[in-house]
Coordinates of C-alpha atoms in Angstrom, one line a residue:
Chain A
X30 CA 27.9 -3.5 -18.2
X31 CA 25.3 -4.1 -15.5
X32 CA 24.7 -0.8 -14.0
X33 CA 21.9 1.1 -12.2
X34 CA 22.2 5.0 -12.1
X35 CA 20.2 7.1 -9.7
X36 CA 18.8 10.8 -10.3
X37 CA 16.5 13.1 -8.9
X38 CA 18.1 14.1 -5.7
X39 CA 18.4 17.4 -4.4
X40 CA 17.3 19.8 -1.8
X41 CA 13.6 20.1 -0.6
X42 CA 11.7 21.6 2.1
X43 CA 9.8 19.5 4.7
X44 CA 6.4 18.7 3.9
X45 CA 7.1 18.6 0.0
X46 CA 7.6 15.9 -2.5
X47 CA 10.5 14.5 -4.7
X48 CA 10.8 11.6 -7.1
X49 CA 13.9 9.6 -7.7
X50 CA 14.6 7.7 -10.8
X51 CA 17.0 4.4 -11.1
X52 CA 17.8 3.7 -14.7
X53 CA 19.1 0.3 -15.2
X54 CA 21.2 -1.1 -18.3
X55 CA 23.1 -4.1 -19.3
X56 CA 20.5 -6.7 -18.0
X57 CA 16.8 -7.6 -18.6
X58 CA 14.9 -5.2 -16.3
X59 CA 11.8 -7.1 -16.3
X60 CA 13.5 -10.4 -14.6
X61 CA 14.2 -8.6 -11.3
X62 CA 12.8 -7.1 -8.4
X63 CA 14.3 -3.7 -7.4
X64 CA 14.6 -2.2 -3.9
X65 CA 15.6 1.3 -2.5
X66 CA 18.1 1.7 0.5
X67 CA 19.0 4.8 2.1
X68 CA 21.7 5.9 4.4
X69 CA 21.3 9.0 6.7
X70 CA 24.2 11.1 7.8
X71 CA 26.4 9.2 10.1
X72 CA 24.0 6.2 10.4
X73 CA 23.7 2.9 8.8
X74 CA 21.9 1.3 6.0
X75 CA 18.1 1.3 6.0
X76 CA 15.9 -0.8 3.7
X77 CA 13.2 1.7 2.2
X78 CA 11.1 -0.5 0.0
X79 CA 10.9 -3.1 -2.9
X80 CA 8.9 -3.7 -5.9
X81 CA 8.6 -7.2 -7.5
X82 CA 8.6 -8.3 -10.9
X83 CA 5.3 -7.5 -12.8
X84 CA 4.7 -11.3 -13.5
X85 CA 4.7 -11.8 -9.8
X86 CA 2.0 -9.0 -9.5
X87 CA 4.4 -6.2 -8.9
X88 CA 3.5 -5.6 -5.4
X89 CA 5.5 -3.5 -3.3
X90 CA 6.8 -3.6 0.4
X91 CA 8.0 -0.8 2.4
X92 CA 10.0 0.0 5.5
X93 CA 7.9 1.0 8.6
X94 CA 9.3 4.5 8.7
X95 CA 8.3 5.3 5.1
X96 CA 5.1 3.3 4.8
X97 CA 1.9 5.4 3.7
X98 CA 4.5 8.3 2.4
X99 CA 6.7 6.7 -0.2
X100 CA 5.5 4.9 -3.3
X101 CA 7.5 2.7 -5.5
X102 CA 6.7 2.1 -9.1
X103 CA 8.6 0.8 -12.2
X104 CA 8.3 1.3 -16.1
X105 CA 9.7 -1.9 -17.7
X106 CA 9.6 -0.6 -21.1
X107 CA 12.2 2.3 -20.0
X108 CA 14.0 0.0 -17.4
X109 CA 13.4 2.8 -14.8
X110 CA 12.4 2.4 -11.3
X111 CA 10.9 5.3 -9.3
X112 CA 10.8 6.2 -5.7
X113 CA 7.9 8.8 -5.0
X114 CA 8.7 10.6 -1.8
X115 CA 5.6 12.5 -0.2
X116 CA 5.5 14.3 3.2
X117 CA 9.2 14.5 3.5
X118 CA 10.5 14.9 7.0
X119 CA 14.1 16.2 7.8
X120 CA 14.9 12.5 8.9
X121 CA 14.4 11.5 5.2
X122 CA 17.8 13.3 4.4
X123 CA 20.4 10.8 3.1
X124 CA 21.9 9.0 0.2
X125 CA 19.4 6.9 -1.6
X126 CA 20.5 3.7 -3.4
X127 CA 18.7 1.7 -5.8
X128 CA 19.5 -2.1 -5.9
X129 CA 18.6 -5.1 -7.8
X130 CA 17.1 -8.0 -6.1
X131 CA 17.0 -11.7 -7.2
X132 CA 14.7 -13.6 -4.5
X133 CA 14.8 -14.5 -0.7
X134 CA 17.8 -16.7 -1.2
X135 CA 20.1 -14.1 -2.7
X136 CA 20.7 -10.7 -2.2
X137 CA 21.3 -7.3 -3.5
X138 CA 23.5 -8.1 -6.1
X139 CA 24.0 -4.8 -8.1
X140 CA 23.9 -1.1 -6.4
X141 CA 23.6 2.3 -8.0
X142 CA 26.2 5.1 -6.9
X143 CA 23.5 6.8 -4.8
X144 CA 21.6 10.2 -5.0
X145 CA 21.7 12.5 -2.1
X146 CA 18.3 14.0 -0.6
X147 CA 18.3 16.8 1.8
X148 CA 15.2 17.8 3.6
X149 CA 15.6 21.2 5.2
X150 CA 13.9 24.4 5.3
Chain B
X16 CA 9.8 -7.4 15.2
X17 CA 12.7 -9.4 14.2
X18 CA 15.8 -7.4 15.1
X19 CA 19.3 -8.0 14.0
X20 CA 22.3 -7.1 16.4
X21 CA 25.8 -6.8 15.1
X22 CA 28.9 -6.9 17.3
X23 CA 31.1 -5.5 17.9
X24 CA 30.2 -2.1 16.8
X25 CA 34.0 -1.2 16.0
X26 CA 36.7 -3.8 15.3
X27 CA 40.3 -2.5 15.3
X28 CA 42.9 -4.7 13.6
X29 CA 45.9 -4.8 11.4
X30 CA 46.6 -6.0 8.0
X31 CA 47.1 -9.8 8.1
X32 CA 45.0 -10.4 11.2
X33 CA 41.5 -12.5 11.2
X34 CA 38.4 -10.5 11.6
X35 CA 35.2 -12.2 13.1
X36 CA 32.0 -10.3 12.9
X37 CA 28.8 -11.5 14.5
X38 CA 25.3 -11.0 13.6
X39 CA 22.5 -12.2 15.8
X40 CA 18.8 -12.3 14.9
X41 CA 16.0 -12.2 17.9
X42 CA 13.9 -14.9 15.9
X43 CA 15.2 -17.6 13.6
X44 CA 16.0 -16.5 10.1
X45 CA 17.1 -20.1 8.7
X46 CA 19.7 -19.6 6.3
X47 CA 18.1 -16.5 4.7
X48 CA 21.0 -14.0 5.6
X49 CA 23.4 -11.7 3.3
X50 CA 26.4 -9.7 4.1
X51 CA 27.5 -6.6 2.7
X52 CA 30.7 -4.3 2.7
X53 CA 30.3 -0.6 2.5
X54 CA 33.5 1.7 2.0
X55 CA 32.9 5.6 2.2
X56 CA 32.1 7.3 -1.0
X57 CA 31.4 3.9 -2.7
X58 CA 28.2 1.6 -3.1
X59 CA 27.7 -1.2 -0.8
X60 CA 28.8 -4.7 -2.3
X61 CA 27.2 -7.9 -1.7
X62 CA 29.7 -10.2 -0.1
X63 CA 27.8 -13.5 1.2
X64 CA 24.1 -14.8 0.3
X65 CA 22.4 -17.8 2.1
X66 CA 24.6 -17.3 5.0
X67 CA 27.6 -19.1 3.6
X68 CA 27.7 -18.6 -0.1
X69 CA 30.3 -16.0 -1.6
X70 CA 28.7 -13.7 -4.3
X71 CA 30.6 -13.9 -7.7
X72 CA 34.0 -12.2 -7.6
X73 CA 34.4 -12.1 -3.9
X74 CA 37.8 -13.3 -2.6
X75 CA 38.0 -16.6 -0.8
X76 CA 39.3 -14.9 2.3
X77 CA 35.6 -13.8 3.0
X78 CA 33.5 -16.6 4.6
X79 CA 30.2 -16.9 6.2
X80 CA 28.7 -19.4 8.7
X81 CA 25.8 -19.8 11.0
X82 CA 22.0 -20.5 10.6
X83 CA 19.0 -19.9 12.7
X84 CA 19.8 -16.9 15.0
X85 CA 23.6 -16.7 15.1
X86 CA 25.9 -15.9 12.1
X87 CA 29.5 -15.1 11.7
X88 CA 31.3 -13.2 8.9
X89 CA 35.0 -14.3 8.9
X90 CA 37.9 -12.2 6.9
X91 CA 40.8 -14.8 7.4
X92 CA 43.6 -12.3 6.7
X93 CA 42.8 -8.7 6.4
X94 CA 43.9 -6.8 3.2
X95 CA 44.2 -3.1 3.4
X96 CA 41.0 -2.9 0.9
X97 CA 39.0 -4.7 3.7
X98 CA 38.4 -1.9 5.9
X99 CA 35.0 -0.5 6.0
X100 CA 31.6 -1.2 7.6
X101 CA 30.0 -4.6 7.3
X102 CA 26.2 -5.2 7.6
X103 CA 24.2 -8.2 7.8
X104 CA 20.7 -8.4 6.2
X105 CA 17.7 -10.7 7.2
X106 CA 15.8 -11.9 4.2
X107 CA 13.5 -14.4 5.7
X108 CA 10.5 -12.2 5.5
X109 CA 11.2 -11.2 1.7
X110 CA 10.2 -8.9 0.2
X111 CA 10.4 -7.3 3.5
X112 CA 14.1 -6.9 4.3
X113 CA 16.1 -5.6 7.3
X114 CA 19.6 -4.5 8.0
X115 CA 21.8 -4.8 11.0
X116 CA 23.3 -1.9 12.6
X117 CA 26.9 -2.5 11.2
X118 CA 30.4 -3.3 12.3
X119 CA 33.1 -1.0 11.4
X120 CA 36.4 -2.7 10.6
X121 CA 39.3 0.0 11.2
X122 CA 43.0 0.1 10.9
X123 CA 44.6 -0.6 14.3

């Protein structure tokens, strides 16, 4: 079964850091780019960032609201994608989903169930 | 900045009715647009890619159309399980991606 499982969410104080993990199974992880998407309470979906496949150089792209604070990485040997969140703000609170990406002409075809991050003092 | 505007914000319909959801881009995105369904407590689900192609396993009552700046998601006859929030997504600047604000389809 193709599956993505997020972990690492929790309560963190503003200004601190947190790292989320996304563990993939049921498919060849190396063949896909991976994205992170979040949803703040009562708000819509917001794209956070993406990491390409290693054979495409593995470069990353980020949304404007997290650029310079969040870092996405991947460990293909473990089939895990990471979201390192630094200098957290209260507005970073929400549910964080990891998703599988193919290319420009497709979409986010596999989603995890999400992990909740709460930034509060 | 290429913004996606979805309308209406809320659509109140009864099962069996036709739903028409709009997504408008401020600049052309060609056919690089996807649609997702999101229900409370669940992960979002890809419905349509490339503006008009149904993702695997998506029922035929869901259809997408449009190109350039104006797109439509149509649900031909609403089923009870179709109620939720629908998002369009601009993919023309991949790997940079953008979601629209969403349309909530609720039971009338």
